[in-house]
mmCIF file of C-alpha atoms and ligand atoms in Angstrom:
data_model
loop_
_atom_site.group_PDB
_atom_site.id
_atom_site.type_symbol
_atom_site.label_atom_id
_atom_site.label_comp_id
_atom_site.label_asym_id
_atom_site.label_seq_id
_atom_site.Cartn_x
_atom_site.Cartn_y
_atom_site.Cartn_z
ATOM 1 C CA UNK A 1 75.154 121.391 -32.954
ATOM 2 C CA UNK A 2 74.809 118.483 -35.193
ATOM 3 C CA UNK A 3 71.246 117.743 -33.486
ATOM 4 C CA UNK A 4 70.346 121.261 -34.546
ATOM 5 C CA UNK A 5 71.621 120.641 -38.322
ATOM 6 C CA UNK A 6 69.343 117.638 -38.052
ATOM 7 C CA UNK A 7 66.383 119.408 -37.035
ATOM 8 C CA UNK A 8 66.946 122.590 -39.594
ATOM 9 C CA UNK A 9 67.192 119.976 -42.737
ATOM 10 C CA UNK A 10 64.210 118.249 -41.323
ATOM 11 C CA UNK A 11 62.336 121.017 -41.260
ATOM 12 C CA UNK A 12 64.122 122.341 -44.873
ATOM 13 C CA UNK A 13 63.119 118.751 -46.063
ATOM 14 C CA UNK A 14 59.274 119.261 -44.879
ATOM 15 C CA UNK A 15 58.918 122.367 -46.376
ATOM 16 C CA UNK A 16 60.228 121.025 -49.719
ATOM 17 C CA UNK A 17 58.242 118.549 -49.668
ATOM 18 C CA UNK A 18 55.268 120.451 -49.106
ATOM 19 C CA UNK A 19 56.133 122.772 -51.225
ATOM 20 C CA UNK A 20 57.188 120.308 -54.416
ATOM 21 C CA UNK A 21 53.252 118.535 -54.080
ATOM 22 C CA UNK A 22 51.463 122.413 -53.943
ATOM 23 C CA UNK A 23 53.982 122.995 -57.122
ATOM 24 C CA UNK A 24 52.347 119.640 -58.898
ATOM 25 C CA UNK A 25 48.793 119.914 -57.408
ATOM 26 C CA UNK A 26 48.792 123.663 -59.392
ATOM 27 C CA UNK A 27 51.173 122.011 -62.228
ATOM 28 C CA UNK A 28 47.835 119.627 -62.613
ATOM 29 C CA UNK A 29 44.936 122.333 -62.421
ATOM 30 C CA UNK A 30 47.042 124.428 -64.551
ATOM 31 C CA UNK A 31 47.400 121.599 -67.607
ATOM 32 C CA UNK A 32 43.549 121.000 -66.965
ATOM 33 C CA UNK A 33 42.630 124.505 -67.071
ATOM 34 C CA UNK A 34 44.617 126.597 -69.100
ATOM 35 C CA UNK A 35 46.479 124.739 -71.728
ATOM 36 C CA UNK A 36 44.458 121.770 -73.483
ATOM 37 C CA UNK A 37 47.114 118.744 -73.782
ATOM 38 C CA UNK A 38 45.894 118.285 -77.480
ATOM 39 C CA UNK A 39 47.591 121.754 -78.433
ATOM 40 C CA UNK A 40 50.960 119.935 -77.925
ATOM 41 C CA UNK A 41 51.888 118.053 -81.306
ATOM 42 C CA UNK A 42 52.187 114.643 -81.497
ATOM 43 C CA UNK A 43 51.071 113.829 -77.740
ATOM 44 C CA UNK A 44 48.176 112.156 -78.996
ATOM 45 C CA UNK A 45 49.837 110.034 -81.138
ATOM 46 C CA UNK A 46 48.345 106.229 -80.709
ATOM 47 C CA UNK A 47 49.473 102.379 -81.515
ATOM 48 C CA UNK A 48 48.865 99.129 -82.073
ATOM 49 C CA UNK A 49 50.154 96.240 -79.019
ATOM 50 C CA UNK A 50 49.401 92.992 -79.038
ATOM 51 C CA UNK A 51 50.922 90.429 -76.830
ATOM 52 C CA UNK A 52 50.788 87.274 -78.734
ATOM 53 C CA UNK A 53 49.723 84.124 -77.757
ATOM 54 C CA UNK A 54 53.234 83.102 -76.472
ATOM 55 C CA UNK A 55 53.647 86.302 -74.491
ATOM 56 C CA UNK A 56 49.954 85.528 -72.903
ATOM 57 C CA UNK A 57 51.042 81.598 -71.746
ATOM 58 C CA UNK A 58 54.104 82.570 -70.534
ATOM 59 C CA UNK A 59 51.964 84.758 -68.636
ATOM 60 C CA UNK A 60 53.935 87.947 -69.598
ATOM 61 C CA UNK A 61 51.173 90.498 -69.982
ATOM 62 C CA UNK A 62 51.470 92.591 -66.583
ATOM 63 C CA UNK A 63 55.217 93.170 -67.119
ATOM 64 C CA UNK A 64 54.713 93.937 -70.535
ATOM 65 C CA UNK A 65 51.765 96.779 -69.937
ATOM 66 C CA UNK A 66 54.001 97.819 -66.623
ATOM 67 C CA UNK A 67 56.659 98.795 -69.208
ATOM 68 C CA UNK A 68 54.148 101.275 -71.411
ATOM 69 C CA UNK A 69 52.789 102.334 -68.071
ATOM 70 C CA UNK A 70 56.440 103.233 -66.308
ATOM 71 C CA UNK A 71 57.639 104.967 -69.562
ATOM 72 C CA UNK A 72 54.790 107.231 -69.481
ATOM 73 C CA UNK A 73 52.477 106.163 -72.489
ATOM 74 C CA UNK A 74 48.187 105.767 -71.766
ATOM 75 C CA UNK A 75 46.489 103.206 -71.876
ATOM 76 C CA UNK A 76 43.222 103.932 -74.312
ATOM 77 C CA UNK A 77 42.466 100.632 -75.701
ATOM 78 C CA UNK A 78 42.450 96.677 -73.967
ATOM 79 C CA UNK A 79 41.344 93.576 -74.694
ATOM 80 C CA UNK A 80 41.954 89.822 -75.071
ATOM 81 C CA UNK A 81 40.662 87.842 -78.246
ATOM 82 C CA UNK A 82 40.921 84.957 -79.844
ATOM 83 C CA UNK A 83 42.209 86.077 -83.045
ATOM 84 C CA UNK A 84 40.288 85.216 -86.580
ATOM 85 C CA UNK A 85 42.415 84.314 -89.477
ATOM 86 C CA UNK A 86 39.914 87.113 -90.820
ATOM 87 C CA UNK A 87 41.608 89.659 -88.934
ATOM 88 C CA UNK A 88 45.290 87.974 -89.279
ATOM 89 C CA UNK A 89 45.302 87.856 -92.822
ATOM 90 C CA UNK A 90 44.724 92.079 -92.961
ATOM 91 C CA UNK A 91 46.459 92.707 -90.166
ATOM 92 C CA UNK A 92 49.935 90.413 -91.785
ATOM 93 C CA UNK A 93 48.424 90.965 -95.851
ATOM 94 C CA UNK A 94 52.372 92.113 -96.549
ATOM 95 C CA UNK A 95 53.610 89.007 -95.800
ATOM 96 C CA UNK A 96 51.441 86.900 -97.727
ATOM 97 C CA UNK A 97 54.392 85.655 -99.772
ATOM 98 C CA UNK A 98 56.368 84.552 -96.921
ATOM 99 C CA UNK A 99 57.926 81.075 -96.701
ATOM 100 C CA UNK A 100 56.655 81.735 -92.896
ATOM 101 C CA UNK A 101 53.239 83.236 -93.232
ATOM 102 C CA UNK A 102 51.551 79.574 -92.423
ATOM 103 C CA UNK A 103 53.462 78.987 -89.425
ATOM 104 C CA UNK A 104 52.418 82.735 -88.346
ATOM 105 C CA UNK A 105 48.973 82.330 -88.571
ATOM 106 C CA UNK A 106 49.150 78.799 -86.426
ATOM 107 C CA UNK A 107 51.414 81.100 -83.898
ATOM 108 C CA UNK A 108 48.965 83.556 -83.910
ATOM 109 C CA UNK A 109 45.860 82.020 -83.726
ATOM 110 C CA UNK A 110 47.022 79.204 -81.285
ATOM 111 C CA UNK A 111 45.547 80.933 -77.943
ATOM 112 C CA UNK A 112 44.393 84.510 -76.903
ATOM 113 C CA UNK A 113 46.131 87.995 -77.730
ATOM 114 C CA UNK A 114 45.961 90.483 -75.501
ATOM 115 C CA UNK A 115 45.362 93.851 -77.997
ATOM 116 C CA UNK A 116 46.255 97.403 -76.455
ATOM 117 C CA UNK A 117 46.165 100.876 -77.985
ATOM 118 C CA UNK A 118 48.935 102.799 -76.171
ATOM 119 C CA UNK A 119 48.876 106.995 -76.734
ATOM 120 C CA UNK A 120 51.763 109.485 -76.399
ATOM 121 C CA UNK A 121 54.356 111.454 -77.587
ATOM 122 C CA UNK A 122 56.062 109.446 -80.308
ATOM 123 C CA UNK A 123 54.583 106.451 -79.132
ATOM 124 C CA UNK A 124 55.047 104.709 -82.575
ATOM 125 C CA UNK A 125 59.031 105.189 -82.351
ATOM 126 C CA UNK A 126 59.666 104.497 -78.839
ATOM 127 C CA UNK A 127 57.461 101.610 -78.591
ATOM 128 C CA UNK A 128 59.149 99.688 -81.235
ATOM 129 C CA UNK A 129 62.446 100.486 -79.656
ATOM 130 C CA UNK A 130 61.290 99.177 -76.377
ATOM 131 C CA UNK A 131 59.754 96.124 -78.675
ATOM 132 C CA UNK A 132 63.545 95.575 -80.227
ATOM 133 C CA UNK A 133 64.060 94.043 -83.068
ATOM 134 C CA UNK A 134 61.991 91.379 -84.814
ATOM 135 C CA UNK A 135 64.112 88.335 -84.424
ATOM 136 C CA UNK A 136 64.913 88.490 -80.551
ATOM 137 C CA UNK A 137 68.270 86.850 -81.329
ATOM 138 C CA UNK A 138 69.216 90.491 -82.230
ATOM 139 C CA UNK A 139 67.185 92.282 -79.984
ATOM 140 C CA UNK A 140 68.955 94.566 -77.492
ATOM 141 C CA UNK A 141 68.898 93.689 -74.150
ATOM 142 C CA UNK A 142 66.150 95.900 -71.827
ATOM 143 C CA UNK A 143 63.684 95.695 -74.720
ATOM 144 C CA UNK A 144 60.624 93.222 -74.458
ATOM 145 C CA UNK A 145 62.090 91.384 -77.014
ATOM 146 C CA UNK A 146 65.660 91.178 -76.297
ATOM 147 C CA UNK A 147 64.691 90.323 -72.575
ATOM 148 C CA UNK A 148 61.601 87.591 -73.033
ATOM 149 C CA UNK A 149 62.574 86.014 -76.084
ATOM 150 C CA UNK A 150 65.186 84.003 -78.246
ATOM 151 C CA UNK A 151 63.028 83.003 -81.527
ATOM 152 C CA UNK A 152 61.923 85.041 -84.167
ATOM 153 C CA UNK A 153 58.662 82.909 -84.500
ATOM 154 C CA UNK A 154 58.144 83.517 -80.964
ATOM 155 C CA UNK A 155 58.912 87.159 -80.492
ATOM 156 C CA UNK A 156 56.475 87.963 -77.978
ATOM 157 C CA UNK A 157 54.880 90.775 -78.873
ATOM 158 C CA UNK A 158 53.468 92.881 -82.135
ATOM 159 C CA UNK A 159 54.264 96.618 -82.475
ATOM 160 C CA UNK A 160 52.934 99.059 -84.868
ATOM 161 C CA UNK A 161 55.939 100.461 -87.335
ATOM 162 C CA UNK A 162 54.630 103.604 -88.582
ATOM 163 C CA UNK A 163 52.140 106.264 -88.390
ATOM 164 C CA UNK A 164 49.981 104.492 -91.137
ATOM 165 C CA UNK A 165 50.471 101.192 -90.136
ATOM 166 C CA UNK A 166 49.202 102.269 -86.326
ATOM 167 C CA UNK A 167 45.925 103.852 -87.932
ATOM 168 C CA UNK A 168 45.198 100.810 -90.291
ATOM 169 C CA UNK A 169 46.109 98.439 -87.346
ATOM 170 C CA UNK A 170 44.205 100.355 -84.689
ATOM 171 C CA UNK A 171 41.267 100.260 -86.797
ATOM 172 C CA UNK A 172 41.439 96.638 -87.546
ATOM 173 C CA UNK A 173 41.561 95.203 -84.027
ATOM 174 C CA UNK A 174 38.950 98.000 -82.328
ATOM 175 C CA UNK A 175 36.253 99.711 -82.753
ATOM 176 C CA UNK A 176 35.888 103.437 -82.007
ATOM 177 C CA UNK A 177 34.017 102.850 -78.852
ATOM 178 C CA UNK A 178 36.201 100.434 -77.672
ATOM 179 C CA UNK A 179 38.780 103.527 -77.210
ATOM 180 C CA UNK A 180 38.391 106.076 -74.276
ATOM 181 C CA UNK A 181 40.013 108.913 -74.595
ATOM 182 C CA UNK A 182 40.340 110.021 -70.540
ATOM 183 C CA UNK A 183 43.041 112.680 -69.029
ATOM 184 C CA UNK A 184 46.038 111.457 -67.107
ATOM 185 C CA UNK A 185 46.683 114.525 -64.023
ATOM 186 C CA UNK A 186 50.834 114.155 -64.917
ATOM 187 C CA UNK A 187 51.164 116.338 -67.845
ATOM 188 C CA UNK A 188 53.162 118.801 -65.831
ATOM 189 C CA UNK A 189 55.561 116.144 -65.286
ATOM 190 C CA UNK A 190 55.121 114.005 -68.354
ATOM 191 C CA UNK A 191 55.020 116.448 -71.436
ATOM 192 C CA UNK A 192 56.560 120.099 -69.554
ATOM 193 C CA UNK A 193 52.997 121.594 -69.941
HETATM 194 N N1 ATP B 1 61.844 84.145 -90.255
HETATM 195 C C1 ATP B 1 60.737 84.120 -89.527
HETATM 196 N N2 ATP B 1 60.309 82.950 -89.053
HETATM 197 C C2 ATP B 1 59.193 82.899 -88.331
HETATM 198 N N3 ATP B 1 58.413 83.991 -88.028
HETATM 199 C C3 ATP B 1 58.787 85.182 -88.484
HETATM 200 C C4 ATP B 1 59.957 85.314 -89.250
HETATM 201 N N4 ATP B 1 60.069 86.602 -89.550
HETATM 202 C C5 ATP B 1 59.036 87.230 -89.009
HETATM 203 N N5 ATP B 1 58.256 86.402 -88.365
HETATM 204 C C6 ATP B 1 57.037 86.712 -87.662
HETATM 205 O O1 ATP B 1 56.320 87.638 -88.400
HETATM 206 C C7 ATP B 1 56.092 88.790 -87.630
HETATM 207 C C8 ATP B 1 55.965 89.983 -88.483
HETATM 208 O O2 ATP B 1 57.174 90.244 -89.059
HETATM 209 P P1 ATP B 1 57.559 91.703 -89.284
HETATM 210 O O3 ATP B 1 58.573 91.689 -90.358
HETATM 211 O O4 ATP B 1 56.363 92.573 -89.427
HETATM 212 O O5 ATP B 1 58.282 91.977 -87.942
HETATM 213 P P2 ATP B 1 57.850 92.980 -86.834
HETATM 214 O O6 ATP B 1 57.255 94.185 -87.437
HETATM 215 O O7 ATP B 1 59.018 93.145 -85.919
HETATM 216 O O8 ATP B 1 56.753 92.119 -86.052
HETATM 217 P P3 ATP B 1 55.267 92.522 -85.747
HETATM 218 O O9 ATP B 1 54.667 92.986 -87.040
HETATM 219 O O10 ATP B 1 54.666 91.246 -85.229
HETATM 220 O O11 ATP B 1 55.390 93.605 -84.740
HETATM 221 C C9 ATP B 1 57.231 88.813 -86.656
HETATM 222 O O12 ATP B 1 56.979 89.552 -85.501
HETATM 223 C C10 ATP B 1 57.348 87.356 -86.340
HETATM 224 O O13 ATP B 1 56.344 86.951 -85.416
HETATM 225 C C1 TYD B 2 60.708 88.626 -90.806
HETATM 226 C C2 TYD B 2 60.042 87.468 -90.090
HETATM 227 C C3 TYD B 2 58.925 87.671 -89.306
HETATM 228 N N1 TYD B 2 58.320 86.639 -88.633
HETATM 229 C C4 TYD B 2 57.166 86.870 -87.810
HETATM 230 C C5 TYD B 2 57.580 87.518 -86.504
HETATM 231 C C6 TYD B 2 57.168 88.945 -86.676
HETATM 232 O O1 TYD B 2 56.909 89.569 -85.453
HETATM 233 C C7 TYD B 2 55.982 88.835 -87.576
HETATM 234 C C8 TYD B 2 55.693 90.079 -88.319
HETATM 235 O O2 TYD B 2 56.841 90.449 -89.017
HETATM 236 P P1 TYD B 2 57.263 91.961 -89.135
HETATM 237 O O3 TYD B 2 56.043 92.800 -89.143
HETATM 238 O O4 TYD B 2 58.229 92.050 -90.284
HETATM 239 O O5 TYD B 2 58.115 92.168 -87.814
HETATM 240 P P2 TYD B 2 57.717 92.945 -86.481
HETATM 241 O O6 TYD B 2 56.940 91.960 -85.686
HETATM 242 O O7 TYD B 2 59.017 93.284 -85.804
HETATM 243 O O8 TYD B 2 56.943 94.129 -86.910
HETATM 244 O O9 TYD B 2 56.288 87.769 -88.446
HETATM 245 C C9 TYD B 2 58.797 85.358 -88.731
HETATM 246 O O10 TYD B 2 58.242 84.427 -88.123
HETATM 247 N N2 TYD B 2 59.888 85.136 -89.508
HETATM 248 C C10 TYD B 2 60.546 86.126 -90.185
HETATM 249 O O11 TYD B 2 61.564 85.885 -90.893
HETATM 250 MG MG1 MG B 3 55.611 94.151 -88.404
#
């Protein structure tokens, strides 16, 4: 009796299974076909990472991009680049005044960056939550911060803060072509499409 249990959920289990990938083969063709992903608001919403030069020695990058990648955000935008002060002094213009600005731009320009646009659904927001907060010593635990880091002049990682910010920022550190915009096949399961 309980061998024949066995063998019913078996075969229950295979025929969920087979059934669940059919569901999110057609989930796929459907998001492609019918319903453009841009007619959701917000999904293409894009930002500005860059794993600083302390992230990149520590050799932190994978688990770092692994994070974006497991939460569900796209990739669009990637490179490394030994940052000009050029670029550091636009990108950081706000803090000018700063008693640490100097020591920032050493930081910054002491090795290679790794730069990434990231797109999604409230990608600004959730990636500076899963940045934390800007001196790690207050950082939550589970965010990039809170987990790689214990110095506010070696946090790690740069985020984007608002929509603005990730527009000026993005435009700063790439050029258009440098940006693909490609399809992911999860929107079923990512955005409920
Ligand atoms: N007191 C400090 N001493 C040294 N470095 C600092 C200090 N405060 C800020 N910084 C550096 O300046 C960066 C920019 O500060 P900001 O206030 O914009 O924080 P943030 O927005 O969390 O960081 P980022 O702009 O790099 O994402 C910080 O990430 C950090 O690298
Ligand atoms: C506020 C502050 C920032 N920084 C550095 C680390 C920050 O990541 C960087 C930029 O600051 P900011 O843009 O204010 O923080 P965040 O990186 O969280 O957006 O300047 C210091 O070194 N000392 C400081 O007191
Ligand atoms: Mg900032």
């Amino acid at each position: 009796m309980a061998m024949m249990q066995r063998c019913f959920s078996n075969r229950i289990l295979q025929q969920f299974c087979s059934g669940t990938q059919v569901t999110l083969l057609s989930g796929c063709h459907r998001a492609a076909g019918r319903r453009s992903l841009s007619s959701v608001p917000g999904v293409r919403e894009r930002t500005l990472i860059a794993i600083k030069p302390d992230g990149v020695q520590r050799r932190l990058v994978g688990q770092i991009i692994q994070r974006f990648e497991q939460r569900g955000f796209k990739l669009v935008g990637l490179k490394m680049l030994q940052v000009s002060d050029d670029l550091l002094s636009q990108h950081y213009g706000q803090l000018r005044t700063k008693p640490f600005y100097p020591g920032l731009l050493q930081y910054m320009t002491s090795g290679p960056v790794v730069a990434m646009v990231w797109e999604g659904y409230k990608v600004i927001e959730s990636s500076r939550m899963m940045v934390g907060h800007t001196n790690p010593a207050e950082a939550q635990p589970g965010t990039v911060r809170g987990d790689f880091s214990i110095h506010v002049s070696r946090n790690v990682v740069h985020a984007s803060d608002s929509v603005e910010g990730a527009q000026r920022e993005i435009q700063l550190w790439f050029k258009g072509k440098e940006l693909l915009n490609w399809e992911c096949c999860d929107h079923a399961s990512t955005f409920g499409l």
